[in-house]
PDB file of C-alpha atoms and ligand atoms in Angstrom:
ATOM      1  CA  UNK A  81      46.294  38.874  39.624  1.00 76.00           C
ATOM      2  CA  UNK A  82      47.012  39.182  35.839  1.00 90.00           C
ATOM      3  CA  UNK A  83      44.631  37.665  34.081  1.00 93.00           C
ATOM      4  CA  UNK A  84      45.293  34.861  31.106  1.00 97.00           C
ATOM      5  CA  UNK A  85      43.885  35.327  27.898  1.00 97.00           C
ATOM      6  CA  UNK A  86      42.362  32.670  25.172  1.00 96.00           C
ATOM      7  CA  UNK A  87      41.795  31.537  21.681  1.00 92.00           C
ATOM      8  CA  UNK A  88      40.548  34.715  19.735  1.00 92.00           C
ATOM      9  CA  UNK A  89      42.645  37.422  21.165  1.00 96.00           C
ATOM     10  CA  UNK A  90      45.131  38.435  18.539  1.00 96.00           C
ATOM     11  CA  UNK A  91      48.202  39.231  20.828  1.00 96.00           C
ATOM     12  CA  UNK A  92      48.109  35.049  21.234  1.00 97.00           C
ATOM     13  CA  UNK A  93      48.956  35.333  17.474  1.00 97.00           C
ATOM     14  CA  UNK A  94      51.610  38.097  17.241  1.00 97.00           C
ATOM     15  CA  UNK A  95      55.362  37.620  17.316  1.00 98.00           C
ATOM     16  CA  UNK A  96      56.872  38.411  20.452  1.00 98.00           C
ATOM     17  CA  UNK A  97      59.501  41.052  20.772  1.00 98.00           C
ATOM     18  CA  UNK A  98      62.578  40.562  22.380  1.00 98.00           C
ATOM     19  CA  UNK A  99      62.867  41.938  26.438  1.00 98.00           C
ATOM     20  CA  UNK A 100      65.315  44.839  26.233  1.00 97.00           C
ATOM     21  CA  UNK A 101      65.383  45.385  30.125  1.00 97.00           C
ATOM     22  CA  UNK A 102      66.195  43.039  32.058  1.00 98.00           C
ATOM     23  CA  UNK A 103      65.366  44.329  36.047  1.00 97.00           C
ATOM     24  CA  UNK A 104      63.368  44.221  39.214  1.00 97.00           C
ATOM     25  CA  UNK A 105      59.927  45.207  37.227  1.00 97.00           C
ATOM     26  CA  UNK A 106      60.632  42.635  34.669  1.00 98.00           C
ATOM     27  CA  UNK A 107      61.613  39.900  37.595  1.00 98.00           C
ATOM     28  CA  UNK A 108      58.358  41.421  39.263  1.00 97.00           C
ATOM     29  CA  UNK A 109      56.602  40.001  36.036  1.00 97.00           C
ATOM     30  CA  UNK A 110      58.372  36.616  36.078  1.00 98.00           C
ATOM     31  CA  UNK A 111      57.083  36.056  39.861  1.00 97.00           C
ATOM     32  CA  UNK A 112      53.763  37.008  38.858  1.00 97.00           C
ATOM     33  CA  UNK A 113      53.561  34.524  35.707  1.00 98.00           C
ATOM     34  CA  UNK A 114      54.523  31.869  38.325  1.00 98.00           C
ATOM     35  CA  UNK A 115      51.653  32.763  40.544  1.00 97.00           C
ATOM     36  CA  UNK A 116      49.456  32.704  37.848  1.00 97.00           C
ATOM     37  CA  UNK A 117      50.689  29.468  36.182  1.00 97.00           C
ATOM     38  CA  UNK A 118      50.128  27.732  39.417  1.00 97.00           C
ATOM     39  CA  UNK A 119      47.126  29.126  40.043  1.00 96.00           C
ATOM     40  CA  UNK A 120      45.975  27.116  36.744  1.00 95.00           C
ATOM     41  CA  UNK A 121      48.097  24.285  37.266  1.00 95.00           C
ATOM     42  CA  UNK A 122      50.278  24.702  34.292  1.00 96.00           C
ATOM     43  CA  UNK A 123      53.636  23.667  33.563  1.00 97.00           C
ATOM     44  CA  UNK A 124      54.367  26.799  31.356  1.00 98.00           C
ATOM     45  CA  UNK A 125      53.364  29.861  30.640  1.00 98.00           C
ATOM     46  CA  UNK A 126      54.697  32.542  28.201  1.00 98.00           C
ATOM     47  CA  UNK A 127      54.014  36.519  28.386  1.00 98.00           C
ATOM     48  CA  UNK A 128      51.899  36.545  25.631  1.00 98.00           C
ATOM     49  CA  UNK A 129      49.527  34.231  27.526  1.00 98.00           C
ATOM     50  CA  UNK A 130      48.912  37.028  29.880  1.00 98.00           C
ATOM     51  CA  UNK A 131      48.469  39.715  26.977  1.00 97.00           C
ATOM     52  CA  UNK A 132      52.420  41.119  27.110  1.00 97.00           C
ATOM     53  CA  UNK A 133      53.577  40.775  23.700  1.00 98.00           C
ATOM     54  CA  UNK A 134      57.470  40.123  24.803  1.00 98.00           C
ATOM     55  CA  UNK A 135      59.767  37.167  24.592  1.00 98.00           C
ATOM     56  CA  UNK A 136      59.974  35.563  27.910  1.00 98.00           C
ATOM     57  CA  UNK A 137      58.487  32.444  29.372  1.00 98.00           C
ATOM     58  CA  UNK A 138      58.412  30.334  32.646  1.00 98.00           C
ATOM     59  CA  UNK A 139      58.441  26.702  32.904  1.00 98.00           C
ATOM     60  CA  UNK A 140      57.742  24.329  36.401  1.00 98.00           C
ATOM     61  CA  UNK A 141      57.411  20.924  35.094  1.00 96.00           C
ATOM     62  CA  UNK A 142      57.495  19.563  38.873  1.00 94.00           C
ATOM     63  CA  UNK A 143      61.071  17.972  38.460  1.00 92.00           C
ATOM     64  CA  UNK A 144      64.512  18.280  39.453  1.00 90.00           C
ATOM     65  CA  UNK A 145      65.292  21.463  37.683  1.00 90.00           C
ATOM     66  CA  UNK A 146      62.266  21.966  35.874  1.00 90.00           C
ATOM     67  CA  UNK A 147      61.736  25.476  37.120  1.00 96.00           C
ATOM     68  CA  UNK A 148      62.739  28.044  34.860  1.00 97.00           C
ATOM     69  CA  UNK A 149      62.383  31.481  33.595  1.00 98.00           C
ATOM     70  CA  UNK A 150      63.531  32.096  29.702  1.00 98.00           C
ATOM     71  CA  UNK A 151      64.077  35.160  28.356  1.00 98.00           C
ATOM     72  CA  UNK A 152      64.795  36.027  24.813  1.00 98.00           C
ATOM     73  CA  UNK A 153      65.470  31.937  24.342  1.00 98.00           C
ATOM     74  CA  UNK A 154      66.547  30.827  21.045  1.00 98.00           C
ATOM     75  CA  UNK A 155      65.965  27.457  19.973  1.00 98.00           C
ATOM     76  CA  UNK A 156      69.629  25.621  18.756  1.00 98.00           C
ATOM     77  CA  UNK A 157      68.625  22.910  17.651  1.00 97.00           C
ATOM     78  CA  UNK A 158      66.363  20.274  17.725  1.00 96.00           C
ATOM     79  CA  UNK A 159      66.304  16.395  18.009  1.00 97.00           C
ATOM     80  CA  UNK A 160      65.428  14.295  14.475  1.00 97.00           C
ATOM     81  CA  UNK A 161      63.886  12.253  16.779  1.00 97.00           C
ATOM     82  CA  UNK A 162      60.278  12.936  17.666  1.00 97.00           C
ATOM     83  CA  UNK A 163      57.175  11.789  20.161  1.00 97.00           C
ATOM     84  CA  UNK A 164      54.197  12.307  20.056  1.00 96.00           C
ATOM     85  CA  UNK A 165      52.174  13.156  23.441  1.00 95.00           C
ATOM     86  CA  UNK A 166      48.631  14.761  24.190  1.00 95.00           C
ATOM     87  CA  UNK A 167      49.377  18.787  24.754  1.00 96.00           C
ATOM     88  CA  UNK A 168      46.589  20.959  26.290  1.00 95.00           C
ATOM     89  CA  UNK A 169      47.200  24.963  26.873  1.00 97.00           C
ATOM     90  CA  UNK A 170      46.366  27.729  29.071  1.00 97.00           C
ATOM     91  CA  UNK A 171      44.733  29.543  26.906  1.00 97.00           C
ATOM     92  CA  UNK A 172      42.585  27.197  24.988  1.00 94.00           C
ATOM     93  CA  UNK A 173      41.219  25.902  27.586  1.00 91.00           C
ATOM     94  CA  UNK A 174      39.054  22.122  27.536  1.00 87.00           C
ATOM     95  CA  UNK A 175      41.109  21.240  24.610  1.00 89.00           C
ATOM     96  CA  UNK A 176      43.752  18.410  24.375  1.00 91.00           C
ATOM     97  CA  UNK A 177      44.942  16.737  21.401  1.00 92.00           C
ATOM     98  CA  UNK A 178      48.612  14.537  20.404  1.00 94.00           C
ATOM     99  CA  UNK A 179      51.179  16.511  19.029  1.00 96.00           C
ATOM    100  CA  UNK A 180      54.410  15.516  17.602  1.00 96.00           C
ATOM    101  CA  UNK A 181      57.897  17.161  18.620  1.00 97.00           C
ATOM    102  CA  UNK A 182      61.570  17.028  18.831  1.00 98.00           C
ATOM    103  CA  UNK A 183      62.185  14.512  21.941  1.00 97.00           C
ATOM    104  CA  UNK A 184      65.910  16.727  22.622  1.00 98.00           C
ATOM    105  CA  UNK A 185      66.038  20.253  22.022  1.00 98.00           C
ATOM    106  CA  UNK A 186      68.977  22.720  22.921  1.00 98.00           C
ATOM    107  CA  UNK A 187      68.107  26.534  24.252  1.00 98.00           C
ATOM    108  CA  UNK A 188      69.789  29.410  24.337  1.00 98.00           C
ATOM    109  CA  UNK A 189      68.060  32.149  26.380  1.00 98.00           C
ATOM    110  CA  UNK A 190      69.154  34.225  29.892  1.00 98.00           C
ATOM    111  CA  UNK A 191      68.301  34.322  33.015  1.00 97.00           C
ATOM    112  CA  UNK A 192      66.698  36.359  35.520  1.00 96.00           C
ATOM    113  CA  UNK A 193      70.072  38.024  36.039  1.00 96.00           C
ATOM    114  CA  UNK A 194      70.652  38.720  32.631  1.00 97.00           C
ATOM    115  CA  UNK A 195      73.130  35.919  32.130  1.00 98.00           C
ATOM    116  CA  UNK A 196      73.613  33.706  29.422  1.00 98.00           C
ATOM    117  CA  UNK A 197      72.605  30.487  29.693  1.00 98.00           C
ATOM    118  CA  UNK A 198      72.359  27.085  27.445  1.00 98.00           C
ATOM    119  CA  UNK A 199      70.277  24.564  28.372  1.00 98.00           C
ATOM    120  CA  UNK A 200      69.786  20.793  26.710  1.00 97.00           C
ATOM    121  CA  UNK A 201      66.457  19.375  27.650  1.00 97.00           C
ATOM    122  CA  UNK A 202      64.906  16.092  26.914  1.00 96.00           C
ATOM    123  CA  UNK A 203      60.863  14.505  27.253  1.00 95.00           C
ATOM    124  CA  UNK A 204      58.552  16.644  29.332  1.00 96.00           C
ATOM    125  CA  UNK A 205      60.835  19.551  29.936  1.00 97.00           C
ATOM    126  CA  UNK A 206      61.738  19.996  26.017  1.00 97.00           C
ATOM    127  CA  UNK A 207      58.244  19.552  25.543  1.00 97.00           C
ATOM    128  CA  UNK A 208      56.967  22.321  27.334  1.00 98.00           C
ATOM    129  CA  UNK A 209      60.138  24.545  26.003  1.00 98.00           C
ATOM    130  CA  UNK A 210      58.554  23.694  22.318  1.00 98.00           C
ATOM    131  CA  UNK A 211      55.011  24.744  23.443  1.00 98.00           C
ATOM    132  CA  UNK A 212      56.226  27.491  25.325  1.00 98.00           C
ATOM    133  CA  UNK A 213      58.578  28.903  22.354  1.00 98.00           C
ATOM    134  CA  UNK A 214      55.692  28.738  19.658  1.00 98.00           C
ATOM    135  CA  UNK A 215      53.861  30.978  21.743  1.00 98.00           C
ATOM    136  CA  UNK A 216      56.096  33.366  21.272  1.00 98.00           C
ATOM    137  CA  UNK A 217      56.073  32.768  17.553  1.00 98.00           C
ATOM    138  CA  UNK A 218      51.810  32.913  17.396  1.00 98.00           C
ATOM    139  CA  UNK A 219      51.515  29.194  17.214  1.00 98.00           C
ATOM    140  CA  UNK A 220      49.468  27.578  19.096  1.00 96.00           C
ATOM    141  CA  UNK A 221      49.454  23.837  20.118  1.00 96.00           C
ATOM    142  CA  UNK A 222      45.993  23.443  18.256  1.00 93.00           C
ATOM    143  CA  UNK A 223      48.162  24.375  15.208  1.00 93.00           C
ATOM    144  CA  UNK A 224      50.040  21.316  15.035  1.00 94.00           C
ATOM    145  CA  UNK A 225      47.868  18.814  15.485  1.00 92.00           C
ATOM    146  CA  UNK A 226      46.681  16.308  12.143  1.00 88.00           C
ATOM    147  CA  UNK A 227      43.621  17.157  10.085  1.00 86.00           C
ATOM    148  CA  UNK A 228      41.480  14.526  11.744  1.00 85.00           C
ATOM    149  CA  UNK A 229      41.780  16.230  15.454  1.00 85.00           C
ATOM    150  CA  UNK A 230      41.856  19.442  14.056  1.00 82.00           C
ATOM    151  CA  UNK A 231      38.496  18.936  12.513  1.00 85.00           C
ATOM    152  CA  UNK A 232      36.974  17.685  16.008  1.00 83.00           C
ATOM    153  CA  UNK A 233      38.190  20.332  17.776  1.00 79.00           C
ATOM    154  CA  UNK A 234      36.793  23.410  15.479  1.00 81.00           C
ATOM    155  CA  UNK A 235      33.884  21.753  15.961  1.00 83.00           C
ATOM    156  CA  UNK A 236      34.070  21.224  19.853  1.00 79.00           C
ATOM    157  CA  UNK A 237      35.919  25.425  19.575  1.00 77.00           C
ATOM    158  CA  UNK A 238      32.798  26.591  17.898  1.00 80.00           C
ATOM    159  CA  UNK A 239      30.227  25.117  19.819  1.00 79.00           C
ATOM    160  CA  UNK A 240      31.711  26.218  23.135  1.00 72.00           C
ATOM    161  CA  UNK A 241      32.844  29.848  22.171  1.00 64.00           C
ATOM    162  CA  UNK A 242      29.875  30.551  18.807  1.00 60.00           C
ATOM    163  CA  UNK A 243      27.787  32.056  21.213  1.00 54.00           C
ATOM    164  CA  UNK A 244      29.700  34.315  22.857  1.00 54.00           C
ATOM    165  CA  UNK A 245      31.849  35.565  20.084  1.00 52.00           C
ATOM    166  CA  UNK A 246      31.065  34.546  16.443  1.00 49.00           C
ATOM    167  CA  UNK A 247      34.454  35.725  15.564  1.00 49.00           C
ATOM    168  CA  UNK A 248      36.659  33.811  17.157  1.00 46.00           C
ATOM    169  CA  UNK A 249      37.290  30.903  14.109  1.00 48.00           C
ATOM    170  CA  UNK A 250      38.312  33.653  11.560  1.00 42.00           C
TER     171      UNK A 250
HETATM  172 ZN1   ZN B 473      50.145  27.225  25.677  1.00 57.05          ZN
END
């Protein structure tokens, strides 16, 4: 099984490039990511997560077409509107902290057929397409979050991972 990687590995912070073959290796890929994702009980997981720098990312949030694969998505637009809602992240793993985002966000991206497809997606779903995206971009969730949690969680980040690697906070 392909393994997911965490804070301190720099393809985590690269931007993605875009898929230029869409076939039965890359769908291979997509049913993989799946495996994985629920192996760890996520609700997203996007290929740099599992060390392939490429722009593609698959989402089950558990409801009524909440399963998805994106590939090369572009985000349209994006709600004014925001909430705010405690994110955690494969590959930071035993942190969680509130993060504010777009409550309605529209996606362009296609499918596992190679299809275009545009999809508008509210709460959890445009959540997780947000989280998902910035992954793609380098950003993680821990990016986003205000001063004050930021601040606990270096601290919490450096005394779980100091020991192992004293680079990892650069
Ligand atoms: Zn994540």
């Amino acid at each position: 099984m392909m393994k997911i990687i965490t804070l301190g590995d720099e393809c985590l912070r690269r931007s993605a490039e875009p898929v230029v073959k869409i076939d039965g290796v890359l769908n291979q890929r997509i049913q993989d990511m799946f495996a994985v994702m629920y192996a760890k009980n996520g609700i997203g997981l996007a290929a740099p997560q599992v060390g392939d720098s490429r722009r593609l990312f698959v989402i089950d949030t558990r409801e009524e077409k909440g399963k998805l694969s994106l590939i090369n998505p572009k985000i349209v637009s994006y709600s004014s509107a925001e909430v705010e809602m405690e994110e955690g992240c494969l590959s930071v793993p035993g942190i969680y902290g509130p993060v504010s985002r777009s409550s309605v966000v529209t996606v362009e991206y296609l499918d596992e057929q190679g299809s275009e497809r545009i999809l508008k997606a509210r709460d959890l779903l445009a959540r997780v397409i947000l989280h998902e995206y910035d992954h793609l971009e380098g950003t993680l969730f821990i990016d986003l979050l205000k001063p004050e949690y930021l601040e606990k969680i270096t601290r919490e980040l450096s005394e779980a991972h100091l020991q192992k690697d004293p680079g990892v906070l650069e």
